[in-house]
mmCIF file of C-alpha atoms in Angstrom:
data_model
loop_
_atom_site.group_PDB
_atom_site.id
_atom_site.type_symbol
_atom_site.label_atom_id
_atom_site.label_comp_id
_atom_site.label_asym_id
_atom_site.label_seq_id
_atom_site.Cartn_x
_atom_site.Cartn_y
_atom_site.Cartn_z
ATOM 1 C CA MET A 4 47.628 -23.692 -5.449
ATOM 2 C CA PRO A 5 51.194 -24.683 -5.830
ATOM 3 C CA PRO A 6 52.851 -26.421 -2.925
ATOM 4 C CA LEU A 7 55.052 -24.340 -0.752
ATOM 5 C CA SER A 8 58.703 -24.831 -1.305
ATOM 6 C CA GLY A 9 61.489 -24.672 1.391
ATOM 7 C CA PHE A 10 61.952 -26.377 4.743
ATOM 8 C CA GLN A 11 59.586 -28.924 5.747
ATOM 9 C CA VAL A 12 59.013 -29.942 9.312
ATOM 10 C CA ALA A 13 58.065 -33.581 9.725
ATOM 11 C CA GLU A 14 56.574 -35.086 12.995
ATOM 12 C CA ALA A 15 56.204 -31.599 14.491
ATOM 13 C CA ASN A 16 53.752 -30.684 17.174
ATOM 14 C CA ILE A 17 52.283 -27.231 16.218
ATOM 15 C CA ARG A 18 50.268 -24.891 18.589
ATOM 16 C CA LEU A 19 48.557 -21.639 17.607
ATOM 17 C CA LEU A 20 48.846 -18.903 20.126
ATOM 18 C CA SER A 21 46.625 -15.792 20.381
ATOM 19 C CA GLY A 22 44.552 -14.002 22.647
ATOM 20 C CA ASP A 23 44.440 -14.752 26.108
ATOM 21 C CA ASP A 24 46.155 -18.196 25.892
ATOM 22 C CA TRP A 25 49.599 -16.610 24.746
ATOM 23 C CA ALA A 26 50.950 -15.279 28.158
ATOM 24 C CA PRO A 27 50.036 -17.879 30.575
ATOM 25 C CA TRP A 28 51.448 -20.549 27.890
ATOM 26 C CA PHE A 29 54.688 -18.444 27.610
ATOM 27 C CA VAL A 30 55.161 -18.199 31.386
ATOM 28 C CA GLN A 31 54.512 -22.028 31.709
ATOM 29 C CA GLN A 32 56.991 -22.927 29.009
ATOM 30 C CA VAL A 33 59.659 -20.600 30.181
ATOM 31 C CA ASP A 34 59.221 -21.977 33.782
ATOM 32 C CA GLN A 35 59.623 -25.564 32.442
ATOM 33 C CA ALA A 36 62.758 -24.870 30.261
ATOM 34 C CA LEU A 37 65.775 -26.949 31.411
ATOM 35 C CA THR A 38 68.787 -25.801 29.670
ATOM 36 C CA SER A 39 68.614 -22.841 27.502
ATOM 37 C CA ILE A 40 66.521 -19.847 26.246
ATOM 38 C CA HIS A 41 67.382 -17.907 23.078
ATOM 39 C CA LEU A 42 65.289 -14.664 22.453
ATOM 40 C CA SER A 43 65.283 -12.459 19.377
ATOM 41 C CA ILE A 44 62.772 -9.722 19.832
ATOM 42 C CA TYR A 45 62.006 -6.265 18.909
ATOM 43 C CA MET A 46 60.459 -5.080 22.086
ATOM 44 C CA ILE A 47 60.586 -6.434 25.690
ATOM 45 C CA SER A 48 58.786 -4.448 28.394
ATOM 46 C CA ASP A 49 58.857 -4.881 32.063
ATOM 47 C CA HIS A 50 55.888 -2.703 32.617
ATOM 48 C CA TRP A 51 52.849 -4.783 31.856
ATOM 49 C CA ARG A 52 51.320 -6.400 34.808
ATOM 50 C CA SER A 53 47.647 -6.635 34.151
ATOM 51 C CA PRO A 54 44.610 -8.117 35.853
ATOM 52 C CA GLU A 55 43.422 -9.492 32.534
ATOM 53 C CA VAL A 56 46.149 -12.033 32.296
ATOM 54 C CA GLY A 57 46.409 -12.833 36.051
ATOM 55 C CA LYS A 58 48.972 -10.465 36.695
ATOM 56 C CA LEU A 59 51.704 -12.443 34.962
ATOM 57 C CA ASN A 60 54.886 -10.815 34.233
ATOM 58 C CA LEU A 61 56.821 -12.521 31.504
ATOM 59 C CA VAL A 62 59.934 -10.709 32.129
ATOM 60 C CA ASP A 63 60.177 -11.900 35.751
ATOM 61 C CA SER A 64 59.765 -15.527 34.455
ATOM 62 C CA LEU A 65 62.671 -14.930 32.057
ATOM 63 C CA VAL A 66 64.687 -13.537 35.072
ATOM 64 C CA LYS A 67 63.854 -16.705 37.233
ATOM 65 C CA ALA A 68 65.154 -18.806 34.258
ATOM 66 C CA GLY A 69 68.455 -16.945 34.234
ATOM 67 C CA LEU A 70 68.636 -17.254 38.052
ATOM 68 C CA ARG A 71 68.068 -21.076 37.525
ATOM 69 C CA GLY A 72 71.325 -21.161 35.813
ATOM 70 C CA LEU A 73 70.040 -21.832 32.216
ATOM 71 C CA THR A 74 72.008 -20.391 29.263
ATOM 72 C CA CYS A 75 69.964 -17.279 28.349
ATOM 73 C CA ARG A 76 70.774 -14.999 25.514
ATOM 74 C CA CYS A 77 68.589 -12.245 24.162
ATOM 75 C CA ILE A 78 68.860 -9.964 21.147
ATOM 76 C CA ILE A 79 66.666 -6.618 21.180
ATOM 77 C CA ASP A 80 66.421 -4.105 18.541
ATOM 78 C CA GLN A 81 68.670 -1.071 18.345
ATOM 79 C CA PRO A 82 67.670 2.082 20.215
ATOM 80 C CA HIS A 83 66.958 4.529 17.184
ATOM 81 C CA ASN A 84 64.101 2.208 16.282
ATOM 82 C CA LEU A 85 62.545 2.079 19.629
ATOM 83 C CA ASN A 86 61.721 5.799 20.123
ATOM 84 C CA ARG A 87 59.396 6.068 23.370
ATOM 85 C CA ARG A 88 59.751 2.359 24.134
ATOM 86 C CA ILE A 89 63.490 2.868 25.121
ATOM 87 C CA PRO A 90 62.783 2.987 28.902
ATOM 88 C CA PHE A 91 60.899 -0.131 28.948
ATOM 89 C CA ASN A 92 63.505 -1.999 26.954
ATOM 90 C CA THR A 93 66.289 -0.512 29.060
ATOM 91 C CA LYS A 94 64.643 -1.706 32.376
ATOM 92 C CA ALA A 95 63.822 -5.030 31.155
ATOM 93 C CA ALA A 96 67.492 -5.630 29.583
ATOM 94 C CA ARG A 97 69.019 -4.552 32.961
ATOM 95 C CA LYS A 98 66.742 -6.885 34.960
ATOM 96 C CA LEU A 99 67.715 -9.919 32.521
ATOM 97 C CA GLN A 100 71.423 -9.032 32.556
ATOM 98 C CA ALA A 101 71.433 -8.816 36.326
ATOM 99 C CA ALA A 102 70.049 -12.401 36.378
ATOM 100 C CA GLY A 103 72.843 -13.843 34.119
ATOM 101 C CA TRP A 104 71.448 -13.180 30.596
ATOM 102 C CA LYS A 105 73.661 -12.205 27.846
ATOM 103 C CA ILE A 106 72.010 -9.261 25.972
ATOM 104 C CA ARG A 107 72.834 -7.730 22.895
ATOM 105 C CA ILE A 108 71.334 -5.105 20.483
ATOM 106 C CA MET A 109 71.349 -4.710 16.825
ATOM 107 C CA PRO A 110 73.812 -2.174 15.399
ATOM 108 C CA THR A 111 72.665 1.222 13.861
ATOM 109 C CA GLY A 112 71.445 0.625 10.401
ATOM 110 C CA LYS A 113 69.724 -2.831 11.106
ATOM 111 C CA THR A 114 66.247 -3.176 12.439
ATOM 112 C CA LEU A 115 65.397 -6.451 14.322
ATOM 113 C CA HIS A 116 61.640 -6.713 14.113
ATOM 114 C CA GLU A 117 61.363 -10.606 14.377
ATOM 115 C CA LYS A 118 59.851 -12.100 17.493
ATOM 116 C CA ILE A 119 61.581 -15.698 18.055
ATOM 117 C CA LEU A 120 61.923 -17.732 21.185
ATOM 118 C CA LEU A 121 63.872 -20.930 21.337
ATOM 119 C CA LEU A 122 63.495 -23.075 24.341
ATOM 120 C CA ASP A 123 66.040 -25.916 24.995
ATOM 121 C CA LYS A 124 66.970 -26.024 21.444
ATOM 122 C CA GLN A 125 63.593 -27.945 20.772
ATOM 123 C CA LEU A 126 60.632 -25.474 21.025
ATOM 124 C CA VAL A 127 60.374 -22.659 18.662
ATOM 125 C CA VAL A 128 57.920 -19.856 19.023
ATOM 126 C CA ILE A 129 57.648 -17.462 15.989
ATOM 127 C CA GLY A 130 54.952 -14.723 15.675
ATOM 128 C CA SER A 131 54.032 -11.299 16.187
ATOM 129 C CA HIS A 132 54.095 -11.346 19.975
ATOM 130 C CA ASN A 133 56.639 -8.995 21.545
ATOM 131 C CA ILE A 134 57.132 -9.114 25.312
ATOM 132 C CA SER A 135 54.599 -6.502 26.296
ATOM 133 C CA LYS A 136 51.192 -5.526 27.964
ATOM 134 C CA ALA A 137 49.915 -4.722 24.371
ATOM 135 C CA SER A 138 50.850 -8.261 23.050
ATOM 136 C CA ALA A 139 49.143 -9.810 26.066
ATOM 137 C CA ILE A 140 45.942 -7.876 26.323
ATOM 138 C CA SER A 141 45.180 -5.242 23.574
ATOM 139 C CA ASN A 142 46.903 -6.226 20.245
ATOM 140 C CA PHE A 143 45.870 -8.895 17.737
ATOM 141 C CA ASP A 144 48.892 -11.107 17.890
ATOM 142 C CA THR A 145 49.465 -14.557 16.686
ATOM 143 C CA SER A 146 52.307 -16.771 17.110
ATOM 144 C CA LEU A 147 53.070 -20.448 16.224
ATOM 145 C CA ALA A 148 54.794 -22.834 18.779
ATOM 146 C CA VAL A 149 56.501 -25.696 16.940
ATOM 147 C CA ASP A 150 58.103 -28.541 18.899
ATOM 148 C CA SER A 151 60.747 -29.698 16.243
ATOM 149 C CA ALA A 152 64.471 -30.478 16.730
ATOM 150 C CA ALA A 153 65.067 -29.805 12.931
ATOM 151 C CA LEU A 154 63.267 -26.467 12.942
ATOM 152 C CA ALA A 155 64.968 -25.528 16.131
ATOM 153 C CA GLU A 156 68.386 -26.249 14.690
ATOM 154 C CA ARG A 157 67.706 -23.817 11.684
ATOM 155 C CA ILE A 158 66.353 -21.165 14.201
ATOM 156 C CA TYR A 159 69.372 -21.783 16.447
ATOM 157 C CA ARG A 160 71.661 -21.091 13.518
ATOM 158 C CA GLN A 161 69.665 -17.965 12.520
ATOM 159 C CA PHE A 162 69.964 -16.700 16.078
ATOM 160 C CA TRP A 163 73.646 -17.064 16.127
ATOM 161 C CA GLN A 164 74.022 -15.265 12.611
ATOM 162 C CA ARG A 165 72.028 -12.326 14.329
ATOM 163 C CA TRP A 166 74.177 -12.660 17.607
ATOM 164 C CA ARG A 167 77.477 -12.049 15.702
ATOM 165 C CA VAL A 168 76.162 -8.803 14.130
ATOM 166 C CA ALA A 169 74.617 -7.551 17.212
ATOM 167 C CA VAL A 170 76.752 -5.490 19.925
ATOM 168 C CA PRO A 171 76.893 -5.964 23.731
ATOM 169 C CA PHE A 172 74.180 -4.271 25.711
ATOM 170 C CA VAL A 173 75.588 -1.887 28.258
ATOM 171 C CA ALA A 174 73.079 -0.231 30.823
ATOM 172 C CA ASP A 175 73.461 3.201 29.451
ATOM 173 C CA VAL A 176 73.407 2.451 25.699
ATOM 174 C CA TRP A 177 69.931 3.799 25.119
ATOM 175 C CA LEU A 178 70.707 6.948 27.402
ATOM 176 C CA ARG A 179 73.263 8.333 25.057
#
């Protein structure tokens, strides 16, 4: 098999996240963030408490990070792609915004399907997990957490490319 070409990450600590370990790990990392959280995600749901994962609530952890004064930004997919998930995304986006998060959505004609979390411009999580009950307990999702300043810098630049195309979230944007 030929070697992969592209970006190489040297001296990186990598963790595979799947199954029951993802949600508790996510909450722990968000709670330990010191300066910033950048989130680019297709779906975020505030309706997902579950006894299977210890009644964790990922949105509540993100809210607390905003209230702690961290720089918090989130890009969510645009409403036309979200169909029945609109009420969940709207409620979560409103909660985050009230806690100091800057929220943007992709404009019509663009789909944001990625799931990327960047903590403190150092730890990158890339994978298939949305912030949802299904990702925590019923879907077969897998993500990689990579502790690498070099990769984080590339993801940070990518985030800002998306941010520039995205439009500000207003509370009634998905109700139009």
